[in-house]
Coordinates of C-alpha atoms in Angstrom, one line a residue:
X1 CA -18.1 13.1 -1.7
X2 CA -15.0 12.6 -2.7
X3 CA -15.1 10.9 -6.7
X4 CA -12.4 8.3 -6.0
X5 CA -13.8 7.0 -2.5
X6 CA -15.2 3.9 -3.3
X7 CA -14.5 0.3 -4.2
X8 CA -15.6 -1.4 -7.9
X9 CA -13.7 -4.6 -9.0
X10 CA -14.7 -7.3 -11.2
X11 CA -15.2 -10.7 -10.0
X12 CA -12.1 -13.3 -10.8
X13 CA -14.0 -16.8 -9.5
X14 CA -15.3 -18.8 -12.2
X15 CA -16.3 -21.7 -10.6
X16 CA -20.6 -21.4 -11.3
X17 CA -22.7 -21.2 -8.7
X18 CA -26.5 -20.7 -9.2
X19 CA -28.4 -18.5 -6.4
X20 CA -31.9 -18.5 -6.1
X21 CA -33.8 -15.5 -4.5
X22 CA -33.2 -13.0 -2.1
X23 CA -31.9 -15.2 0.5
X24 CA -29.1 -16.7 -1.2
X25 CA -28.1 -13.1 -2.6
X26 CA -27.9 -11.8 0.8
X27 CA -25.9 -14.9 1.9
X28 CA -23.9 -14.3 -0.9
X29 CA -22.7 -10.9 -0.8
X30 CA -19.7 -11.5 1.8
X31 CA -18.4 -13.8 -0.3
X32 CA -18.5 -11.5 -3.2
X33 CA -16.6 -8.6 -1.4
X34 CA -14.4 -10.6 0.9
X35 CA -15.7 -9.5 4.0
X36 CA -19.4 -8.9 5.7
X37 CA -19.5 -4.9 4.8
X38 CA -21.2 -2.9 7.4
X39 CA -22.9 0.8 7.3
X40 CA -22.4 0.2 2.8
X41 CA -23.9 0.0 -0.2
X42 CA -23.3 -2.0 -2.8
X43 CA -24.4 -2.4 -6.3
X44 CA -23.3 -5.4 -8.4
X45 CA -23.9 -5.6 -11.6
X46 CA -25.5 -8.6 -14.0
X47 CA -24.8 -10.1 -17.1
X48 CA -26.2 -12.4 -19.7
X49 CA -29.5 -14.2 -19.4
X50 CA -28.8 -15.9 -16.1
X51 CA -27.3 -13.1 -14.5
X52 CA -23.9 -13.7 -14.4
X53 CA -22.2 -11.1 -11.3
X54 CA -19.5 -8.9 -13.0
X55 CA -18.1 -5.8 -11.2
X56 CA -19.1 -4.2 -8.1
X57 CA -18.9 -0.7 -6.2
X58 CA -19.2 0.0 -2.2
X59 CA -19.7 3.1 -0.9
X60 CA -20.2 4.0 2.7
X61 CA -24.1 5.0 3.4
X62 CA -23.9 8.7 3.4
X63 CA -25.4 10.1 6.6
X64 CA -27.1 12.8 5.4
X65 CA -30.2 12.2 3.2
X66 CA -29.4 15.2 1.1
X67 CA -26.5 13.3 -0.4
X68 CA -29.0 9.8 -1.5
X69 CA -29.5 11.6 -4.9
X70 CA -25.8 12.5 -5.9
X71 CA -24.7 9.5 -4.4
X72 CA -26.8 6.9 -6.6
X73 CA -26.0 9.0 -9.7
X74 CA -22.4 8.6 -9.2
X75 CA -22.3 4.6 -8.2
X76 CA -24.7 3.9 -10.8
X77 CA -22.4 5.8 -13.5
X78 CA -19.2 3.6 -12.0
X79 CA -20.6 0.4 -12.3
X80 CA -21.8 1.0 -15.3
X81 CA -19.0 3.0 -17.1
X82 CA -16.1 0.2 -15.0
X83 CA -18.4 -2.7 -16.6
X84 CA -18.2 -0.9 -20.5
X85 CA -14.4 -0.7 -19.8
X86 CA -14.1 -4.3 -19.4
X87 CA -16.5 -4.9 -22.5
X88 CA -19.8 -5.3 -21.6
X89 CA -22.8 -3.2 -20.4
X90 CA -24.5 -5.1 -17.3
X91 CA -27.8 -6.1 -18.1
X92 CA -29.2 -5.3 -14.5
X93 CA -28.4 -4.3 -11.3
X94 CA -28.5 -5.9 -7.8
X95 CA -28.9 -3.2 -4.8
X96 CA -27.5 -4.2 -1.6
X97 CA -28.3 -1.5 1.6
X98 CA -26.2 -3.1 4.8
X99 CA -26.4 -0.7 8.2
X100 CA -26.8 -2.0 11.5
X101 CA -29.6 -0.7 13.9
X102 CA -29.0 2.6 16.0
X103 CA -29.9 3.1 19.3
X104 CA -33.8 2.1 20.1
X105 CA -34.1 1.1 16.3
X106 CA -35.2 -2.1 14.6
X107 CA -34.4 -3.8 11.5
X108 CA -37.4 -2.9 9.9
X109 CA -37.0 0.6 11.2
X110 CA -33.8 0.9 9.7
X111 CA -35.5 -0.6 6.5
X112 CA -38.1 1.8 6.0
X113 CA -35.8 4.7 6.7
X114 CA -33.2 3.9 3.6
X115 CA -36.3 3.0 1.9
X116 CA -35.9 6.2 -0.3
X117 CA -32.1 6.0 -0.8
X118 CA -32.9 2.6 -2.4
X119 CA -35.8 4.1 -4.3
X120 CA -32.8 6.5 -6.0
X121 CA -30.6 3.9 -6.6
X122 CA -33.4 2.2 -8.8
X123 CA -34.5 5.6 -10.9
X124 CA -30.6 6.2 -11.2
X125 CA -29.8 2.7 -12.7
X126 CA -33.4 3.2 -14.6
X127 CA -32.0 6.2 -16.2
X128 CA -28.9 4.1 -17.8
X129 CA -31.5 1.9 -19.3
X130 CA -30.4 -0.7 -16.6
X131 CA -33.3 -2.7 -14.4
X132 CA -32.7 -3.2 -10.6
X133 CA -33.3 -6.6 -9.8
X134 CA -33.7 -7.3 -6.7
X135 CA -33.2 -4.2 -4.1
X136 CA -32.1 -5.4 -0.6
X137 CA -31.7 -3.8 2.6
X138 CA -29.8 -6.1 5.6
X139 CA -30.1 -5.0 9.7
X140 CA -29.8 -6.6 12.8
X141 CA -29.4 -10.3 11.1
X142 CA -32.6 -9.7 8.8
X143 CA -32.6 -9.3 5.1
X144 CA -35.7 -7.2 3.5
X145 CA -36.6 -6.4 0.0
X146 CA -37.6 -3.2 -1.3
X147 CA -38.5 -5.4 -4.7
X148 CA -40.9 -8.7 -3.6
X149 CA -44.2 -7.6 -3.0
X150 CA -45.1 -11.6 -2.0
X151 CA -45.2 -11.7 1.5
X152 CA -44.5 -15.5 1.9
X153 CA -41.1 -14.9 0.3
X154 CA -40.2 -11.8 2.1
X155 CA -42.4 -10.8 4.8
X156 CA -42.7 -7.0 6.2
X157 CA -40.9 -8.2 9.1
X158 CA -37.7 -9.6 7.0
X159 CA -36.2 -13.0 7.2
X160 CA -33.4 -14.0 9.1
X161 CA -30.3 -14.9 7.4
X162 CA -28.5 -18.3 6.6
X163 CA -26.4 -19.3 9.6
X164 CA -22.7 -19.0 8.7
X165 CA -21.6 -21.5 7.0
X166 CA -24.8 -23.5 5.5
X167 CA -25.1 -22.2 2.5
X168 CA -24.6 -23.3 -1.1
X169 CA -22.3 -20.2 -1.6
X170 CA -20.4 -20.8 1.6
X171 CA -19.7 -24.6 0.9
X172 CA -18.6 -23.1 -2.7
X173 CA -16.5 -20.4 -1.3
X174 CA -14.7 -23.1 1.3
X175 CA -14.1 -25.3 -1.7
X176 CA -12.4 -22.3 -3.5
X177 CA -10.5 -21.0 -0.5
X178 CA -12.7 -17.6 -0.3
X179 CA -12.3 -16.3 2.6
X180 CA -14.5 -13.9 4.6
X181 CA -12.4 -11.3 7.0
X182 CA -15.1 -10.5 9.5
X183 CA -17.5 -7.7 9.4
X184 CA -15.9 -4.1 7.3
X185 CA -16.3 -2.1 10.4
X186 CA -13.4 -5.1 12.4
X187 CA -10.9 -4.4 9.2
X188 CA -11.3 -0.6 9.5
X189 CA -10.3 -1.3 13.4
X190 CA -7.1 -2.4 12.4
X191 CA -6.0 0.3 11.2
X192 CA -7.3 3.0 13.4
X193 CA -6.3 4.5 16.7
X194 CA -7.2 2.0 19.6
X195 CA -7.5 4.6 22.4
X196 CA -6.5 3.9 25.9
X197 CA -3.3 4.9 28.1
X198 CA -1.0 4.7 25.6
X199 CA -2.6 7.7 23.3
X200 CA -1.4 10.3 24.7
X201 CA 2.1 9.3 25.5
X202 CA 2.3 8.8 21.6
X203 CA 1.6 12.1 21.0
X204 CA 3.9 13.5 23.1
X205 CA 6.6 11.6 21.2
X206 CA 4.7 12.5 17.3
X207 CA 5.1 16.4 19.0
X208 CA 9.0 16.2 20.1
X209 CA 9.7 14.3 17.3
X210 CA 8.5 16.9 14.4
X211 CA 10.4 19.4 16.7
X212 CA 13.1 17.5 16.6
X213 CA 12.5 16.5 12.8
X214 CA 11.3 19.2 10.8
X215 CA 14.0 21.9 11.8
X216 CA 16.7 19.3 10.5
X217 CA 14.7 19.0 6.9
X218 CA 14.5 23.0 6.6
X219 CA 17.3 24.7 8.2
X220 CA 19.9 22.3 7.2
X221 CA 22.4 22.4 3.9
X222 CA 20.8 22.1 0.6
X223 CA 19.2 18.7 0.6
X224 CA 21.3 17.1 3.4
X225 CA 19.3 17.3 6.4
X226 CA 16.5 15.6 4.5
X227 CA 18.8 13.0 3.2
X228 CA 20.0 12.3 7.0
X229 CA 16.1 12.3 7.9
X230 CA 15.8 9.6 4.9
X231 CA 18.4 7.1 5.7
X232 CA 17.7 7.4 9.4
X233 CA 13.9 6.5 8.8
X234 CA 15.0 3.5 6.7
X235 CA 17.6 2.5 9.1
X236 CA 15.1 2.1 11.9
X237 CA 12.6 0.7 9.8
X238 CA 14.5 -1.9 8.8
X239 CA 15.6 -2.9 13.0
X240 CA 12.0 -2.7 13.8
X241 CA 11.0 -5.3 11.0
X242 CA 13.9 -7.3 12.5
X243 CA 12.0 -7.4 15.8
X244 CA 8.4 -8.7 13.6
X245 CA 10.6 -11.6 12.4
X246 CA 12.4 -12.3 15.5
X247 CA 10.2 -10.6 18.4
X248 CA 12.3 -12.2 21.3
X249 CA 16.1 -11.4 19.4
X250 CA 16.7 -14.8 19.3
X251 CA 19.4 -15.8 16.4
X252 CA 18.1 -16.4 13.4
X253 CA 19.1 -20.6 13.2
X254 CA 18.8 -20.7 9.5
X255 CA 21.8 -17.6 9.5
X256 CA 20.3 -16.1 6.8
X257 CA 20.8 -12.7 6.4
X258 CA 17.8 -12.7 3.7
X259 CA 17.6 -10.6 0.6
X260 CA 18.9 -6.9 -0.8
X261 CA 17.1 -5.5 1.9
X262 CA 19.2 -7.2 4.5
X263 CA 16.6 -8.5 6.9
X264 CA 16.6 -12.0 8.3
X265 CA 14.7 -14.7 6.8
X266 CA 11.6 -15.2 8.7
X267 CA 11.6 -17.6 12.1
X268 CA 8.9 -19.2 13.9
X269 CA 8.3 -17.7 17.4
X270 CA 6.1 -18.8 20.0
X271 CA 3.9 -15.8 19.8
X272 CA 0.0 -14.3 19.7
X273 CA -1.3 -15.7 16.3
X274 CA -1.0 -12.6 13.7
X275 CA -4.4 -11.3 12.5
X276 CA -6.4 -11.4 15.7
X277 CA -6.6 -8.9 17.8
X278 CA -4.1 -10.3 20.7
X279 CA -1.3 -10.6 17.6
X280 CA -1.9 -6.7 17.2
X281 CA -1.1 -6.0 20.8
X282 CA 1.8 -8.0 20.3
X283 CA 2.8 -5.7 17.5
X284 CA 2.0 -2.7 19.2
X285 CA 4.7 -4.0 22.0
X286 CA 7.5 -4.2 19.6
X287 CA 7.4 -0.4 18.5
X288 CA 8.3 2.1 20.8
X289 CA 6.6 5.6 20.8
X290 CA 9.1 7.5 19.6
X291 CA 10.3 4.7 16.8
X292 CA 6.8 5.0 16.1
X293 CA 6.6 8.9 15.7
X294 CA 10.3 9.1 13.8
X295 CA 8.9 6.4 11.5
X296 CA 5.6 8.6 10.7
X297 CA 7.3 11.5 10.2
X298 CA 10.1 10.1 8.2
X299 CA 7.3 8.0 6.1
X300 CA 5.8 11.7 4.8
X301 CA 9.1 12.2 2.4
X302 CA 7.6 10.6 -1.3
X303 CA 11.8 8.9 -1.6
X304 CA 11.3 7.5 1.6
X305 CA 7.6 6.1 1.4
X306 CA 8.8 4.5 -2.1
X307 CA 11.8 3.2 -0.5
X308 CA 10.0 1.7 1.9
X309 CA 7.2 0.2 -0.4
X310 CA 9.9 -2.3 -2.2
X311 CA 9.3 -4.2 1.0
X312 CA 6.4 -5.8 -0.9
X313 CA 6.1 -9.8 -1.4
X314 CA 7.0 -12.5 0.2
X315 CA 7.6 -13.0 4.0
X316 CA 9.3 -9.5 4.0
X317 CA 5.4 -7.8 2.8
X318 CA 4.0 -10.3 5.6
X319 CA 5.9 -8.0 8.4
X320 CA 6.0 -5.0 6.5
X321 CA 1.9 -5.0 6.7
X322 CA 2.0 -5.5 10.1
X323 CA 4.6 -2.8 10.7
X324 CA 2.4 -0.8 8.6
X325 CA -0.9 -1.4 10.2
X326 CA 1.0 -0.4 13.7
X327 CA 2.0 2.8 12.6
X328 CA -1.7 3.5 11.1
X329 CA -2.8 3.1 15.0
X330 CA -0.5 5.7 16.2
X331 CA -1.5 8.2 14.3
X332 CA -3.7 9.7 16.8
X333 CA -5.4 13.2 16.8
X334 CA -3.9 16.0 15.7
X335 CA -1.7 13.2 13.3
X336 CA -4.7 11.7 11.8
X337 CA -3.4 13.0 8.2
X338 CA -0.5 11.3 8.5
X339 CA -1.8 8.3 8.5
X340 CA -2.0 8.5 4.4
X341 CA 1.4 7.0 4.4
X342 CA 1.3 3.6 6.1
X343 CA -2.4 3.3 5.3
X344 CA -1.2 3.3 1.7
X345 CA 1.3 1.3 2.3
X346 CA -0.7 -1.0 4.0
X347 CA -3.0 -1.2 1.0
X348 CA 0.0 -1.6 -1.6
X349 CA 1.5 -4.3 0.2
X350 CA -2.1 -6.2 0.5
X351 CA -2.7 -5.7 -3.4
X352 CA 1.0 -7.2 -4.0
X353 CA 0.4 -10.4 -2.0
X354 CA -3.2 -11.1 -3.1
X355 CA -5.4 -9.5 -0.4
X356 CA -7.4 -7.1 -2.4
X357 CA -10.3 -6.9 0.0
X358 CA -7.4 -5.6 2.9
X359 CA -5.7 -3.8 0.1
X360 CA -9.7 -1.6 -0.6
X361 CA -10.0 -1.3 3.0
X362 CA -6.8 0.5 3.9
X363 CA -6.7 2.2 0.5
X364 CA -9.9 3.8 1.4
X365 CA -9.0 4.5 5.1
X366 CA -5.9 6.1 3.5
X367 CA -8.0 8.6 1.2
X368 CA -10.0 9.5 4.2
X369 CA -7.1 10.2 6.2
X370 CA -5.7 12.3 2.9
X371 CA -8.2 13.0 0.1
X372 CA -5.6 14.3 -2.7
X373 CA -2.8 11.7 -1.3
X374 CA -1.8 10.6 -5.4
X375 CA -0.6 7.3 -4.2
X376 CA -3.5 6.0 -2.6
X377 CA -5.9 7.3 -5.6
X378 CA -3.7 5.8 -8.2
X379 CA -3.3 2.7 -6.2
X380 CA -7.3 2.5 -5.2
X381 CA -7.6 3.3 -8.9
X382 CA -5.6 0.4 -10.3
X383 CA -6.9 -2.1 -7.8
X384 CA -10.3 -1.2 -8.7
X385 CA -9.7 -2.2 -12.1
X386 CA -8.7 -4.8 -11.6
X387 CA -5.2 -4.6 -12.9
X388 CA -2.0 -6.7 -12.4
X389 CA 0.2 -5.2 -9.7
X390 CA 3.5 -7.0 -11.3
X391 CA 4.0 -4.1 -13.5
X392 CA 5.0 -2.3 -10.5
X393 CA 6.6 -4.6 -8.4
X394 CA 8.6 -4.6 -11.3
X395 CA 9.5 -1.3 -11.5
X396 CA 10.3 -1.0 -7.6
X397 CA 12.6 -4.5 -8.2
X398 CA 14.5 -2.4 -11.2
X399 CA 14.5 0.8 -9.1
X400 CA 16.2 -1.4 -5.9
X401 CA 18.5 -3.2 -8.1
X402 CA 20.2 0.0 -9.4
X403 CA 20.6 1.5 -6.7
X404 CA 22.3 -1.3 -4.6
X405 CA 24.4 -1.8 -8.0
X406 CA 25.1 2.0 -7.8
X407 CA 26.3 1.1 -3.8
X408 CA 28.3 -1.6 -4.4
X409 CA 30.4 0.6 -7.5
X410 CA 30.6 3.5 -4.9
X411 CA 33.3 2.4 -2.0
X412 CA 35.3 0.6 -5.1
X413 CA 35.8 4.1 -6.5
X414 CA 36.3 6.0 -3.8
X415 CA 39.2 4.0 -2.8
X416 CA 40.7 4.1 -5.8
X417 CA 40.4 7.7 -5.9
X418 CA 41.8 7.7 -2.7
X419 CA 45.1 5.6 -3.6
X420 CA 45.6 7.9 -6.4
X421 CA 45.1 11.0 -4.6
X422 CA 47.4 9.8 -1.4
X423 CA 50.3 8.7 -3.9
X424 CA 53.3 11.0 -4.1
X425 CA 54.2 12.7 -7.5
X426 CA 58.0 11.8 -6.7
X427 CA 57.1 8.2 -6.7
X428 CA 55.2 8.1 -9.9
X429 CA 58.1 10.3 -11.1
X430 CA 61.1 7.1 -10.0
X431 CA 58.2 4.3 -11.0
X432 CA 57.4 5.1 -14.9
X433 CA 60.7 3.6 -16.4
X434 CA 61.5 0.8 -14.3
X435 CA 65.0 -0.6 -14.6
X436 CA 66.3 2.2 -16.7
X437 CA 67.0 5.0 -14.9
X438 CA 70.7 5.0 -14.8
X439 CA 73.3 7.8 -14.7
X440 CA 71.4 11.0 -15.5
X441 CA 68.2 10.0 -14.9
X442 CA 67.0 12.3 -12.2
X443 CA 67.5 14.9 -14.5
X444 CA 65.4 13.3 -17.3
X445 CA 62.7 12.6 -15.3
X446 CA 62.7 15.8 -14.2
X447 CA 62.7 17.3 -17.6
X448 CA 60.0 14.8 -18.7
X449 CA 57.2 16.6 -16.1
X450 CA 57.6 19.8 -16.6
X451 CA 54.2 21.5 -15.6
X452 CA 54.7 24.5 -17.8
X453 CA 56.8 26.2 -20.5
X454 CA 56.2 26.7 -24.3
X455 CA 56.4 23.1 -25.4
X456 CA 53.9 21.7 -22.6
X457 CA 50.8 22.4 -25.0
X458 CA 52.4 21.3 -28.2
X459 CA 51.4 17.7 -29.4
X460 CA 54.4 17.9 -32.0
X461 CA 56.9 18.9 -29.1
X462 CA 57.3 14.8 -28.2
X463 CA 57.3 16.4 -24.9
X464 CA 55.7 14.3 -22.0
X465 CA 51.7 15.3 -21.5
X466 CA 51.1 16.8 -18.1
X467 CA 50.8 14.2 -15.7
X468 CA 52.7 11.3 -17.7
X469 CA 54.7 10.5 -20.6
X470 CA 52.7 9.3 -23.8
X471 CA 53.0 4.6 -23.4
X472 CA 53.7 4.8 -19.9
X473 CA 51.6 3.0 -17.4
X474 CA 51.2 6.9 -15.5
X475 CA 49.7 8.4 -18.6
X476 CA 47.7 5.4 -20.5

């Protein structure tokens, strides 16, 4: 299991809410990770004497049982060693088990079979000196608990949930403008494959375009094919994003030509709303096959991928995460690995705007794509502690604003180079001593630029400097 492959964060709400029993905590628990998480477990941790949620970790259920032990060791340890970082221990534990019913199963079926997993959990939080709480399992609308032994409160059978919407915590939540994405398993959707008639075609253009790519990167001068690669990929990034704001290339009314990046400002368009799943076809649309494989490829140079990543707030990180979350869908099989790239991007681009839940779900999907990718881990890593992505939305503003600054100074001088270089010497010979080259003065220029001979190198000579007499506007 990989170390870093799992979500903790602590909890930034402090409007008070007071839940009572197991059936508000189940009700709860969307609210508290953004979304309704499905196949997970989640511990969140308590504080004070009326148990006052701090941080939190999510792991995906491991399938085999053989992994329960390791697995409740290592979440327990997390919680409890994010929770000291931020200054104080939990004082207990709540245990949230969330899988949906397999084929022929029940709730209760799917209950009794993570019964031991929860078991570990307990003796793994025990063994911090930390008390579980409350222990829940939740299937097939149901919510169990591994804890009550009163039937009346929680009966063998379970107890069906709170309909959406009724509860204290969801009138709370609404009043804070929480909002719950859907189900964990419909956010990891958007960023995967989609199958279908299209697959193949795209993989077809991901194999002609590595062809096409990769020989340019290694068998071209020192550094310049992969420079040529770079700019290319940035190029057509940046017309694809054109098409996000503008899908139907109608002119942008406002005429603005946006920021240092040089995309439009953003126009309304009378398109499939974005975040459903008819808005992700419509993506999908804009993006042809082989954009889509150049842009992959060319996303899996670290210069580029950073490049790309300054595309971060605002409108422009609105329809870079879209563009992002399109290329994470073409990266179908034998590509899945490359999918690190926008996936991380994806997830940076979430954090920056606000959307940590998006930003944990595609950071994850990134390190599953690419255990050892460093941007994802640190990312995931930061996110998870909750810290303030400005610090390096600041670095990538600095980084952009040198180099444009660096652009701009280049073609300034390179054309004065130019006028220097295409300027004959017999000109600046007639133009140093305007107005008083009279009689012999041919042969006193000509004696004033002698390129060699004995008194050339002599400051004390009072003969002219190579290239210039000494006060003249040539040899200032």
């Amino acid at each position: 299991m990989n170390a870093n492959h799992h979500e903790s964060s602590g909890l930034s709400r402090t409007q008070q809410i007071t839940l009572r029993g197991p059936a508000e905590l189940a009700d709860a628990l969307p609210f508290v990770l953004g979304f309704h998480p499905t196949d997970s477990v989640v511990l969140v941790a308590l504080h004070g004497e009326h148990g006052r949620f701090g941080g939190r970790v999510r792991l995906g259920i491991p399938r085999s049982p053989r992994e329960w032990a390791s697995t409740a060791d290592h979440l327990a340890e997390c919680l409890v060693e994010g929770a000291s970082k931020s200054g104080t221990r939990p004082d207990g534990i709540v245990v949230f088990l969330c899988q949906d019913p397999g084929a022929g199963e029940t709730g209760r079926r799917v209950m009794e079979r993570l019964r031991p997993f929860a078991q570990r959990l307990r003796t793994a939080c025990g063994a911090l000196d930390i008390p579980v709480y409350e222990a829940l399992c939740i299937s097939d609308g149901l919510y169990f608990s591994y804890c009550c032994p009163d039937a009346r409160c929680c009966p063998p059978d379970g107890t069906p949930l709170a309909l959406s919407g009724t509860s204290v915590m969801a009138a709370a939540a609404a009043y804070a403008g929480v909002q719950v994405r859907g189900s964990l398993r419909d956010m990891e959707g958007r960023f995967k494959p989609t199958g279908g008639p299209g697959e193949e075609e795209q993989r077809a253009a991901l194999d002609a375009t590595a062809a096409s790519i990769v020989p340019r990167i290694l068998e071209g001068a020192e550094g310049k094919g992969r420079e040529e690669v770079r700019e290319s990929t940035l190029r057509l990034a940046r017309e694809v994003l054109r098409r996000f704001v503008n899908p139907k290339g109608e002119a942008n009314p406002a005429g603005r030509t946006g920021n240092l990046t040089g995309l439009p400002g953003p126009t309304t368009t009378g398109r499939a709303v974005v975040g459903t799943v008819e808005g992700d076809a419509a993506d999908d649309a804009l993006v042809e096959a082989g954009e889509a494989a150049a842009l992959i490829l060319g996303l899996q140079d670290r210069v580029t991928r950073d490049r790309a990543a300054e595309w971060m707030e605002g409108w422009e990180g609105t329809v870079a995460l879209r563009l992002w979350r399109v290329l994470a869908r073409r990266c179908v099989a034998p590509y899945q690995e490359h999918a690190a790239a926008p996936l991380t991007l994806a997830g940076w681009v979430a954090w920056s705007t606000g959307d940590e839940p998006t930003a944990r779900v595609a950071l994850g999907l990134a390190l599953d794509a690419d255990p050892e990718y460093v941007f994802a881990r640190l990312l995931h890593q930061a996110c998870n502690e909750g810290l303030d992505p400005e610090s390096l939305r600041s670095c990538l503003r600095t980084e952009r604003d040198g180099r444009t600054a660096s652009d701009r100074a280049a073609p300034a001088t390179s054309r004065r180079l130019r006028a220097r270089t295409a300027r004959p010497q017999s000109s600046r010979r007639t133009l140093r001593k305007p107005g008083r080259q009279t009689g012999g003065g041919e042969r006193r220029s000509a004696a004033g630029v002698r390129p060699g001979g004995p008194a050339t190198g002599r400051p004390e000579s009072g003969s002219p400097r190579h290239g210039g007499q000494r006060g003249t506007r040539s040899g200032r």
